[in-house]
Short mmCIF file of C-alpha atoms and ligand atoms in Angstrom, two decimals:
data_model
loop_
_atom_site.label_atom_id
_atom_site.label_comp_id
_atom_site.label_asym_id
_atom_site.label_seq_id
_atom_site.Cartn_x
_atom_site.Cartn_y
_atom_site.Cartn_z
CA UNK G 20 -103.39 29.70 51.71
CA UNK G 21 -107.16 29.26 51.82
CA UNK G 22 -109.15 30.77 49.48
CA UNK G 23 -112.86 32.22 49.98
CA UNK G 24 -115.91 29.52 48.81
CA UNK G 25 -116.19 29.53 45.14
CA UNK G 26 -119.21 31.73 43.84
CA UNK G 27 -121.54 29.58 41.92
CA UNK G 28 -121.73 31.46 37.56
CA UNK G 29 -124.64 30.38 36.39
CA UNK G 30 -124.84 29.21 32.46
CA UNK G 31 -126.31 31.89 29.97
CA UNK G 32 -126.79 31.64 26.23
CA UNK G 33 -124.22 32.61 23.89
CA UNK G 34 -120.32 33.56 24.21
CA UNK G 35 -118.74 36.85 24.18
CA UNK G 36 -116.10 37.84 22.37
CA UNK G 37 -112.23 38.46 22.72
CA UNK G 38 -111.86 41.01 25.74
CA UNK G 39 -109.85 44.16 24.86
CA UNK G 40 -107.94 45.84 27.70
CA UNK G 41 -105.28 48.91 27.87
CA UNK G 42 -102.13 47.87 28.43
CA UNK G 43 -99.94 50.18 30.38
CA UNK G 44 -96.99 49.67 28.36
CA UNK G 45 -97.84 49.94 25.20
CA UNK G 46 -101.19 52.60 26.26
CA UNK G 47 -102.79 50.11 23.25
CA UNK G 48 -106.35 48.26 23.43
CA UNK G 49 -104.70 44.78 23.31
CA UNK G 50 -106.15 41.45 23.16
CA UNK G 51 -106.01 40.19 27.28
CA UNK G 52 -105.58 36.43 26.39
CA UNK G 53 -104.97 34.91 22.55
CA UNK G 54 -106.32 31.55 24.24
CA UNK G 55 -107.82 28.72 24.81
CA UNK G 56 -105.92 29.55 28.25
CA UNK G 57 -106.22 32.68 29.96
CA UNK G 58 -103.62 33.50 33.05
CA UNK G 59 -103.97 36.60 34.87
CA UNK G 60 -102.12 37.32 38.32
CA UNK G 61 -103.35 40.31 40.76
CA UNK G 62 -101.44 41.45 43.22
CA UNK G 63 -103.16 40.34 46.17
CA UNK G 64 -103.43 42.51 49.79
CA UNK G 65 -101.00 43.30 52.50
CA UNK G 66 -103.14 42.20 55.22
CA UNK G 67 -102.32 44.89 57.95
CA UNK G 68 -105.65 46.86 57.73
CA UNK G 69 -108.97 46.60 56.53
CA UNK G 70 -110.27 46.52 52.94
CA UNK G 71 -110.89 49.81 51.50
CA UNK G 72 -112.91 50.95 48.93
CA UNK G 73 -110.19 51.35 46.30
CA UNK G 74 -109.02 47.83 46.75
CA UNK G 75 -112.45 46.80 46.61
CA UNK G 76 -112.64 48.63 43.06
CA UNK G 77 -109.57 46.94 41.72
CA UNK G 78 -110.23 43.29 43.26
CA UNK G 79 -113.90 44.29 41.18
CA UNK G 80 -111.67 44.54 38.38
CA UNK G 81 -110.14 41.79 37.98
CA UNK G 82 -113.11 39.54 38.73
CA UNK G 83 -114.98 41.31 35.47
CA UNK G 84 -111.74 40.22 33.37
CA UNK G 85 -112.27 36.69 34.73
CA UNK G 86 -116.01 36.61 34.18
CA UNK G 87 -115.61 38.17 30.57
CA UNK G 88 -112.97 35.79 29.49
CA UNK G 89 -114.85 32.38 31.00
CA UNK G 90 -117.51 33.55 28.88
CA UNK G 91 -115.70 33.76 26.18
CA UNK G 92 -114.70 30.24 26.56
CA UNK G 93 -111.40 30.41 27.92
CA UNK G 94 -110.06 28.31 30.45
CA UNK G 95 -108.94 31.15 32.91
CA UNK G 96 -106.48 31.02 36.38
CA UNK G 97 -106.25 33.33 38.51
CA UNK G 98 -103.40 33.45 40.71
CA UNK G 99 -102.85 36.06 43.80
CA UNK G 100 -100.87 36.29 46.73
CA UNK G 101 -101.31 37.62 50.21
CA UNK G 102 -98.14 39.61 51.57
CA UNK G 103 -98.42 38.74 55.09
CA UNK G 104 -94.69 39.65 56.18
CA UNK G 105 -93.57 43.17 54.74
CA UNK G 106 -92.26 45.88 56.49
CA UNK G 107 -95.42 47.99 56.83
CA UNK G 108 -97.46 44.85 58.21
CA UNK G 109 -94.56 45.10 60.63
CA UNK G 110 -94.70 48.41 61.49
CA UNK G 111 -98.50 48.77 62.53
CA UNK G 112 -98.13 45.48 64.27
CA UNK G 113 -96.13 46.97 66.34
CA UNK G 114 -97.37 50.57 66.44
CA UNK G 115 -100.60 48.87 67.59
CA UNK G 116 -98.68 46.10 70.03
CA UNK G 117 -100.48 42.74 68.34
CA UNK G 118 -98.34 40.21 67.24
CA UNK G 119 -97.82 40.47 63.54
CA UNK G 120 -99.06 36.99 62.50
CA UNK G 121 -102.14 37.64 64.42
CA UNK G 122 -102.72 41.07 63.03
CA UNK G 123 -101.86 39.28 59.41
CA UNK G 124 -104.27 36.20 59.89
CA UNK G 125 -107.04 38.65 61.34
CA UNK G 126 -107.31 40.95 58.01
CA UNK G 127 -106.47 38.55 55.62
CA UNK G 128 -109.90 36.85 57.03
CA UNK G 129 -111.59 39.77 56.99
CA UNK G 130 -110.17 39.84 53.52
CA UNK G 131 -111.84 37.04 52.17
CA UNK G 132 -115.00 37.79 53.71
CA UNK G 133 -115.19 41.10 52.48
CA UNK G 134 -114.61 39.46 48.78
CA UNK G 135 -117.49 37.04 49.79
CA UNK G 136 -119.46 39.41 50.12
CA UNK G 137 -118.65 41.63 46.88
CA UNK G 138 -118.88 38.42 44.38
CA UNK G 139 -115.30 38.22 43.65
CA UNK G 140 -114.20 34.66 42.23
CA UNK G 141 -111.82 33.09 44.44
CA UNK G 142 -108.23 32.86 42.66
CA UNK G 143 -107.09 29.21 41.88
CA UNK G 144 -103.98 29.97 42.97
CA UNK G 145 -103.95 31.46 46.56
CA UNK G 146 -100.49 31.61 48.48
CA UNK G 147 -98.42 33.77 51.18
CA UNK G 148 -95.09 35.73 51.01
CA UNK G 149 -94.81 33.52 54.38
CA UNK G 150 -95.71 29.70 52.44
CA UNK G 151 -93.52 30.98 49.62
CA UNK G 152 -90.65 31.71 51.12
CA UNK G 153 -88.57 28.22 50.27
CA UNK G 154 -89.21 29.27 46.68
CA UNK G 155 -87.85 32.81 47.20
CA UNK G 156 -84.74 31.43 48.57
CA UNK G 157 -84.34 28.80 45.64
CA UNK G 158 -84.83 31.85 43.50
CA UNK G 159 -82.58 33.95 44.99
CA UNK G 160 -80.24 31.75 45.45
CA UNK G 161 -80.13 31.20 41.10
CA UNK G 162 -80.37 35.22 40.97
CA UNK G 163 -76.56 35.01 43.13
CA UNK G 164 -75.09 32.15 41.01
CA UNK G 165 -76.16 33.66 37.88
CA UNK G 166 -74.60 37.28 38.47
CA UNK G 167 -78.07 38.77 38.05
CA UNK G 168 -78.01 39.69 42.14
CA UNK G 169 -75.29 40.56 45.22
CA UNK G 170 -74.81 40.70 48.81
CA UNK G 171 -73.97 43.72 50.74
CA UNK G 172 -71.72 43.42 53.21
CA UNK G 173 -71.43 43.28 56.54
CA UNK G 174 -75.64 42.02 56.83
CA UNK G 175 -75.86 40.09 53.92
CA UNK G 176 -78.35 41.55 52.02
CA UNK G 177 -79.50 40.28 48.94
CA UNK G 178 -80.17 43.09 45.74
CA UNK G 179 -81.46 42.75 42.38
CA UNK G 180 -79.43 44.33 39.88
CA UNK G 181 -82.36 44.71 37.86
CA UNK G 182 -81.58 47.96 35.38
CA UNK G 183 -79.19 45.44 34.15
CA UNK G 184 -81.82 43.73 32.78
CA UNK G 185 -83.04 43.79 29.42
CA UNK G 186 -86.30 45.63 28.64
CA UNK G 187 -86.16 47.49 32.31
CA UNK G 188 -88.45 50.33 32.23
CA UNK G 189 -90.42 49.51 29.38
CA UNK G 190 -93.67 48.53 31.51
CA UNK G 191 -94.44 51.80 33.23
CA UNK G 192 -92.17 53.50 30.95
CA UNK G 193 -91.19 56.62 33.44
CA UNK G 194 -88.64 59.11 33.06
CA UNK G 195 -85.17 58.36 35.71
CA UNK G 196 -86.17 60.92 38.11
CA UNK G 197 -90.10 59.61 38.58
CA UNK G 198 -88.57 56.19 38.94
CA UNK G 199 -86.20 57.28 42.13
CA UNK G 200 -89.35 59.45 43.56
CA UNK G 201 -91.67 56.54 43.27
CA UNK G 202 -89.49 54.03 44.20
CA UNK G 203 -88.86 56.09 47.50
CA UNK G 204 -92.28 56.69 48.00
CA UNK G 205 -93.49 53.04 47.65
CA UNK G 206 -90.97 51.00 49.79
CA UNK G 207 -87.68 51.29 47.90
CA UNK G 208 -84.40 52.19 49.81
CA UNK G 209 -82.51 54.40 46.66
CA UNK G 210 -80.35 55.69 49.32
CA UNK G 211 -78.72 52.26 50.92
CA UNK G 212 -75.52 52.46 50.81
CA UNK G 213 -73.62 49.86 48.54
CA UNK G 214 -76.10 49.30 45.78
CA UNK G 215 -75.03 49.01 42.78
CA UNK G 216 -78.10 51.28 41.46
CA UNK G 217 -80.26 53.41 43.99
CA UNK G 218 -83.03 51.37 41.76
CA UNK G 219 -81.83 48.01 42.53
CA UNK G 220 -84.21 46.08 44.47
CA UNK G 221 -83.92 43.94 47.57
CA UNK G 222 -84.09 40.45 47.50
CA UNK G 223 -83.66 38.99 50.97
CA UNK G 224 -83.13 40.54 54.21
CA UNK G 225 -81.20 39.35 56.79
CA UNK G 226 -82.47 39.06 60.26
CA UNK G 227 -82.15 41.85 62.55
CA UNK G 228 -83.28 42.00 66.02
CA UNK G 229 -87.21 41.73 66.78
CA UNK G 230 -88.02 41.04 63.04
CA UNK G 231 -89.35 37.83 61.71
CA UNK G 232 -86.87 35.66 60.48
CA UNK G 233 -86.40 32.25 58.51
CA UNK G 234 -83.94 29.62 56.84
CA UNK G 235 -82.64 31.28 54.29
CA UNK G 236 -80.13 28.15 53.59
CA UNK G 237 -76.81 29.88 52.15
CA UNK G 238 -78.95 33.17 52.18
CA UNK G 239 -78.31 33.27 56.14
CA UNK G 240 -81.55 33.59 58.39
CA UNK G 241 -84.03 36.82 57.06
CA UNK G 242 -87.20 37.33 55.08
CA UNK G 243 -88.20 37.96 51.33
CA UNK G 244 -88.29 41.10 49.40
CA UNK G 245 -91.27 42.11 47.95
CA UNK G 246 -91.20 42.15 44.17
CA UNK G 247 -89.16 38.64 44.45
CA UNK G 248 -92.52 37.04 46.38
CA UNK G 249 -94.88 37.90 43.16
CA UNK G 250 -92.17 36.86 40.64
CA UNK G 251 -91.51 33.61 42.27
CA UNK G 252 -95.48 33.13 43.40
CA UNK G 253 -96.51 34.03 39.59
CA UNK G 254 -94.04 32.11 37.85
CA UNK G 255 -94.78 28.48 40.16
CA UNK G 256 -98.55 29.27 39.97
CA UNK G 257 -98.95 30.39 36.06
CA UNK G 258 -95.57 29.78 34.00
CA UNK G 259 -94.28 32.50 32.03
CA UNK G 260 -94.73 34.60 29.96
CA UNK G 261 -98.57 34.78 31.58
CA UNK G 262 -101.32 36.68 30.23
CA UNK G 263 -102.22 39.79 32.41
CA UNK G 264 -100.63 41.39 35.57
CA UNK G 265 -102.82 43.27 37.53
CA UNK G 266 -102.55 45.81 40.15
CA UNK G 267 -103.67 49.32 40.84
CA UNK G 268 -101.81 52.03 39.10
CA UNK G 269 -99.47 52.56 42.72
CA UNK G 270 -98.11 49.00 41.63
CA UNK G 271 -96.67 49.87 37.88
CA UNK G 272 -93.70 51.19 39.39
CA UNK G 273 -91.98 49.75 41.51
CA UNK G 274 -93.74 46.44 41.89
CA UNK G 275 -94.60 45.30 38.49
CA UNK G 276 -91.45 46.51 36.99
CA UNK G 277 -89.15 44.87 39.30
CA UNK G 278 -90.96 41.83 39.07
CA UNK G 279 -91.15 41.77 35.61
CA UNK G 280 -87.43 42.24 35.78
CA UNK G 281 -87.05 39.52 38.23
CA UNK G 282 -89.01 36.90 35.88
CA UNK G 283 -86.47 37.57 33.03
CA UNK G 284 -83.32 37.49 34.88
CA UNK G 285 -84.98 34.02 36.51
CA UNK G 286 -85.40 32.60 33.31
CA UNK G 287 -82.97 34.10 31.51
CA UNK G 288 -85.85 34.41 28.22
CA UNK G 289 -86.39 38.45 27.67
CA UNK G 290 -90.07 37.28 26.56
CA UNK G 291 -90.95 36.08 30.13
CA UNK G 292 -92.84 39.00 31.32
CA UNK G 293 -96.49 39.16 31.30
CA UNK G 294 -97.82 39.75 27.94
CA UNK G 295 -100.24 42.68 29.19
CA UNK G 296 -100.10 44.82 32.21
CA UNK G 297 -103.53 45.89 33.36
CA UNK G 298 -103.64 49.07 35.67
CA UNK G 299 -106.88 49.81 37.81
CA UNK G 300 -107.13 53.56 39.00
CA UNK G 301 -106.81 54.70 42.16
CA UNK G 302 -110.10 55.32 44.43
CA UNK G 303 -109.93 58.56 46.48
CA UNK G 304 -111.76 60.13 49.12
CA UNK G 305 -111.32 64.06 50.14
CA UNK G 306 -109.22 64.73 47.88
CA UNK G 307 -106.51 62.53 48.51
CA UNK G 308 -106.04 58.56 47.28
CA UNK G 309 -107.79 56.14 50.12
CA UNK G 310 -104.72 54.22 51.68
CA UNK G 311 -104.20 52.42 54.57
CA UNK G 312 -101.01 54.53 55.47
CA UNK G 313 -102.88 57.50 55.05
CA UNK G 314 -105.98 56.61 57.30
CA UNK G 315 -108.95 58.08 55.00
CA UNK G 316 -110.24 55.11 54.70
CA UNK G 317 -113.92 53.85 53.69
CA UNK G 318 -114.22 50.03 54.33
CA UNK G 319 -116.26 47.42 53.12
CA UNK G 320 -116.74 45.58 55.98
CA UNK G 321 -117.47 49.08 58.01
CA UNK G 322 -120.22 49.22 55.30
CA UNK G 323 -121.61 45.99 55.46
CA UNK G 324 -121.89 46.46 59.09
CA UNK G 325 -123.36 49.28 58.46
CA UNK G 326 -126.05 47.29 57.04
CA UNK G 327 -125.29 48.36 53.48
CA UNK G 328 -126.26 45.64 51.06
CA UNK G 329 -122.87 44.99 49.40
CA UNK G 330 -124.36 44.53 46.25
CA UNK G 331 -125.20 47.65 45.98
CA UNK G 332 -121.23 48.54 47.17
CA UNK G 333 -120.69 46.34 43.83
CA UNK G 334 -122.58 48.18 41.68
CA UNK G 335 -121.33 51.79 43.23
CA UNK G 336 -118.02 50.45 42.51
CA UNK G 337 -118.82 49.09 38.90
CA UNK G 338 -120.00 52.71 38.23
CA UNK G 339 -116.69 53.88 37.54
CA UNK G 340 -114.65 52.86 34.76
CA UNK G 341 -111.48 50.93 36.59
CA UNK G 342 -109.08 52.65 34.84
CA UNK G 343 -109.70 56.00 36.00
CA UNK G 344 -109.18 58.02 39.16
CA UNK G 345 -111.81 59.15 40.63
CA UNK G 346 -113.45 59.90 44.54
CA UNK G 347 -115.73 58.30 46.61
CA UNK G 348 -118.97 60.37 48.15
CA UNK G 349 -121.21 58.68 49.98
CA UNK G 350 -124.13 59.50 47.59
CA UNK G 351 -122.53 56.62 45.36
CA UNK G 352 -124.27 54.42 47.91
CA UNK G 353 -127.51 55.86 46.92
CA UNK G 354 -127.62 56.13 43.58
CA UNK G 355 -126.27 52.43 43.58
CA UNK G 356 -129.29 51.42 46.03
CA UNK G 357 -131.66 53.03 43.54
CA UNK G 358 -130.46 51.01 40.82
CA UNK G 359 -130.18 47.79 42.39
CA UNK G 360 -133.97 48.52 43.08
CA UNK G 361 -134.89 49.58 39.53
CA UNK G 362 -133.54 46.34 38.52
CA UNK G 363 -134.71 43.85 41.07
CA UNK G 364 -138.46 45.04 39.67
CA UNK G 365 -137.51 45.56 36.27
CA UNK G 366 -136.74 41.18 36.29
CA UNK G 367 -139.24 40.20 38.61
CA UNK G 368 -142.28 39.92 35.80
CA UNK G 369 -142.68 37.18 33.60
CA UNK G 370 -142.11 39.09 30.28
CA UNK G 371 -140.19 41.91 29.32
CA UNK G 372 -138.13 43.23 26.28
CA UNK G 373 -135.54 40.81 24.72
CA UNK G 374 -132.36 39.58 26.49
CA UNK G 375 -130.49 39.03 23.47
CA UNK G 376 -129.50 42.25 22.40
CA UNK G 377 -128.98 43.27 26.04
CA UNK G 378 -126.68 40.07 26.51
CA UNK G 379 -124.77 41.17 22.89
CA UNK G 380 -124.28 44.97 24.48
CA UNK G 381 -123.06 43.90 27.94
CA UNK G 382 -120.66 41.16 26.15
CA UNK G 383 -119.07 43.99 23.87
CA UNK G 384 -118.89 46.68 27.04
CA UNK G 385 -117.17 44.28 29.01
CA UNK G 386 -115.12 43.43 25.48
CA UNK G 387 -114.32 46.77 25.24
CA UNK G 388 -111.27 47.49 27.88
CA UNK G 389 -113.78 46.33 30.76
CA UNK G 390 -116.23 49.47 29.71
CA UNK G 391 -118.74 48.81 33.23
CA UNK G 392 -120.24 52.01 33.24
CA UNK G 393 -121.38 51.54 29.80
CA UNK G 394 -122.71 48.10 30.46
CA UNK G 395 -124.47 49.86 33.38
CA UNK G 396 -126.13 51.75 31.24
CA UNK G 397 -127.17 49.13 28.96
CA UNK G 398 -129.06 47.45 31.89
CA UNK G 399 -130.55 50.74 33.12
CA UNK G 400 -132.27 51.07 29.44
CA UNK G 401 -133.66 47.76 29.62
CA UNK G 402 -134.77 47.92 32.77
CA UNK G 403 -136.78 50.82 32.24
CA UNK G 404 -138.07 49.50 28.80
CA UNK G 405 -139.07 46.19 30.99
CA UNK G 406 -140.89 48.72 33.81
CA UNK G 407 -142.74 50.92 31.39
CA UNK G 408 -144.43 47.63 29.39
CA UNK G 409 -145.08 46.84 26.24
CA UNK G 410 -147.90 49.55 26.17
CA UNK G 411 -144.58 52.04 25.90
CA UNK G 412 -144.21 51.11 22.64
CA UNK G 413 -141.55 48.50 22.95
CA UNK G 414 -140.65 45.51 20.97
CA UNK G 415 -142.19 43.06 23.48
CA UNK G 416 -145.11 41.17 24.34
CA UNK G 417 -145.70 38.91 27.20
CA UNK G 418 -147.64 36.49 25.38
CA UNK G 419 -144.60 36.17 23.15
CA UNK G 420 -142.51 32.87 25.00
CA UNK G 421 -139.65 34.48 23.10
CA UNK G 422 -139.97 36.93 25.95
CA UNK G 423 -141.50 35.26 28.54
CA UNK G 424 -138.44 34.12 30.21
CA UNK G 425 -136.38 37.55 29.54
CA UNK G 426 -136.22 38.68 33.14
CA UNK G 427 -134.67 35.39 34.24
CA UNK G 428 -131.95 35.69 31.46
CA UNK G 429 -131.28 38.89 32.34
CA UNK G 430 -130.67 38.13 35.77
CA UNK G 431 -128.17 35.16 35.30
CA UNK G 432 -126.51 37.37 32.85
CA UNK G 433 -126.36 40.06 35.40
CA UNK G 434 -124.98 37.55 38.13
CA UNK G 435 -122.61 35.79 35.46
CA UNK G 436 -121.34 39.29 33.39
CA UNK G 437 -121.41 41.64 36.19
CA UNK G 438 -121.03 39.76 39.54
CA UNK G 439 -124.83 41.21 40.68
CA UNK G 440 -127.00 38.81 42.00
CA UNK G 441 -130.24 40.33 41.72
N1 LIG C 513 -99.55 43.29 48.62
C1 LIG C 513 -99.24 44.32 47.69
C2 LIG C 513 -99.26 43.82 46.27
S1 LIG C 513 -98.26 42.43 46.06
C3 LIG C 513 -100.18 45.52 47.83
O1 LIG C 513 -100.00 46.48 47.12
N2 LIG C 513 -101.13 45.41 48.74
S2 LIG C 513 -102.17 46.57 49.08
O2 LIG C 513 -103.00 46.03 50.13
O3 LIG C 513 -101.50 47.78 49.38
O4 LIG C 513 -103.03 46.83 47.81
C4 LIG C 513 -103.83 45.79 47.25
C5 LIG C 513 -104.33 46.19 45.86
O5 LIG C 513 -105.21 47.32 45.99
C6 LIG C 513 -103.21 46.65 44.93
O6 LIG C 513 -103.51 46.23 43.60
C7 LIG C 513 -103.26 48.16 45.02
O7 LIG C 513 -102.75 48.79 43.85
C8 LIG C 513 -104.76 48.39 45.15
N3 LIG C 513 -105.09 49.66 45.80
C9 LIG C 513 -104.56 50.18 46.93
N4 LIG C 513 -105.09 51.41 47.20
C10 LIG C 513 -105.99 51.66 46.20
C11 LIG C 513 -106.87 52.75 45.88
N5 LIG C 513 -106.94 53.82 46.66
N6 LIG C 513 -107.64 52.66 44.77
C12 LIG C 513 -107.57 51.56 43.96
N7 LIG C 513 -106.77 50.49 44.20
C13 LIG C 513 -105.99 50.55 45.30
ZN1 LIG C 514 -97.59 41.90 43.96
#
């Protein structure tokens, strides 16, 4: 699958420092990547309507953990996936009467522009549930021979007998009866009759009338599960165990679970799930979380038609700490605007105070579990300090060539650290 045009990350002095994130398993500050490579896989879109704000925040995310860790010298891939055939990409296709793959092709375009236009790094590794679908097969196929997976009889479905597997549970780390809500709530069947385990997870479906279908070799004709497209995509595009899986906190349970599961049972080596899993929180608006089944949605590319200058939809976004919950209002927007202003002056002089310690503070927020609000703030101080003048008081001189050329560090820090080009 194509990717979106690289975004250019220009040089800046120095190196930052081992990045610290949460890990949802273990709730511990953890170390993202030992190095000198760095692996991380995010769950990428289901392409059946467009981006929202939330996925916008989580996409944000991940792109910080990529920035931080190239500049701490780590050679870093990125892998994602694009799950253009799922059942609810089905559904609104035909709720609304366009053909799937057009409806699929449409927002996964608007996808990448959307990204574009929010300075997210392209991943490295970029492919479809569609494009990986020989893979799922050879996978599933292994999962059959090796016990690990069964048919149901009389269509032929494939299932996952993952709470067999060693280690389920332990990355969200839920109680039995959470597991069977959430599982129901975020396309599991519990109540299909002949699994082994309500919990057990589908693999490949066989075709049924007006669904998609493909060679599924001795599968029969159908179409992949879900969890079994980011295993297989993850393991060809990174090896295991990777570094970081990434997601919003919707994905801990089922998705990241079961795929964890599936990467074990796959390689039959207990150690082959990804060393840290990295949850972003979810966005809301009114009340409720923004989701594309729900409708109460506010979209990037509404914005940017709107006329919004996205990198000020960036920096409303970077406002918020990713791990937490929290709701969007539209005075965000403003308050974003206003900043974006304050620091387009604040690095348009020739002199102002220091970049170094401003560079060493937005290195150790970023260090710090992805801490964007605080490295926010850091900017905000220096940017006033650079607007009041060295008449305030300050540390600075603009005769002093030690200073001269602060702004212009600042602002390729800005564009490398935080994705903001000023
Ligand atoms: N294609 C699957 C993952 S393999 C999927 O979940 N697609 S998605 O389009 O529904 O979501 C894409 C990403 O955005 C996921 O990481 C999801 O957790 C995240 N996301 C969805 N809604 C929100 C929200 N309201 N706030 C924050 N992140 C969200
Ligand atoms: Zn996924």
């Amino acid at each position: 699958m194509l990717t979106w045009p690289a975004v250019p990350v220009p040089a800046i002095p120095g190196r930052g420092g081992p990045v610290l994130v949460r890990d949802t398993s273990s709730g511990e500050l953890t170390v993202a990547a030992e190095g000198p490579v760095a692996r991380v896989y995010a769950c990428g879109v289901t392409p059946y309507d467009a981006t929202h704000l939330g996925h916008g925040a989580t996409y944000v995310a991940f792109d910080l953990l990529v920035r931080a860790w190239r500049d701490s010298g780590l050679d870093v891939t990125y892998a994602s996936n694009v799950t253009d055939v799922d059942d609810p990409l089905l559904e609104r296709a035909d709720a609304t009467g366009v053909d799937w793959r057009e409806l699929a092709s449409q927002q996964t375009a608007l996808f990448a522009e959307d990204m574009t236009a929010l300075g997210v790094l392209p991943p490295d590794v970029y492919v479809g549930a569609v494009e990986s679908i020989p893979a799922v097969v050879d996978a599933v196929e292994l999962l059959l021979a090796t016990g690990a997976a069964y048919r149901i009889e009389p269509e032929g479905d494939v299932y996952a007998a993952v709470t067999l597997v060693p280690g389920f549970g332990a990355v969200s780390g839920l109680d039995h009866e959470t597991r069977l809500a959430q599982f129901a709530e975020r396309g599991g069947d519990p109540q299909r009759a002949g699994k082994r385990d309500p919990l057990d997870a589908l693999l490949w479906r066989t075709e049924r009338p007006g669904e998609p279908a493909w060679d599924g070799r001795s599968l029969g004709r159908g179409r992949p599960g879900w969890h079994i497209e980011c295993a297989v995509i993850a393991r060809d595009g990174l090896g295991t165990p990777f570094d970081v899986q990434g997601g919003g906190s919707d994905l801990a349970f089922p998705h990241h679970e079961m795929s964890g599961a599936h990467l074990v049972a796959l390689t039959g080596d207990v150690t082959a799930r990804p060393r840290v899993h990295v949850h972003a929180g979810m966005v809301g608006l009114d009340g409720e979380k923004m989701s594309k089944s729900r409708g109460n949605l506010v979209l990037v590319s509404q914005l940017r038609a709107d006329g919004v200058d996205p990198r000020a939809i960036r920096l409303a976004l970077l406002a918020h700490h990713y791990a937490s919950d929290w709701e969007w209002t539209h005075a965000e927007l403003a308050t974003a605007e206003a900043r974006l202003e304050t620091w387009r002056a604040a690095t348009s002089g020739n002199g102002g105070p220091a970049a170094e310690p401003l560079l060493a503070e937005l290195r150790a927020a970023l260090a710090a579990d992805l801490d964007a609000p605080r490295a926010l703030a850091a900017v905000d101080a220096w940017a006033q300090h650079s607007l009041a003048g060295p008449a305030d008081g300050g540390s600075w001189d603009v005769t002093d060539p030690a200073t001269e050329g602060a702004p212009g560090v600042v602002a390729r820090a800005l564009d490398a650290l935080l994705g903001i080009r000023l």
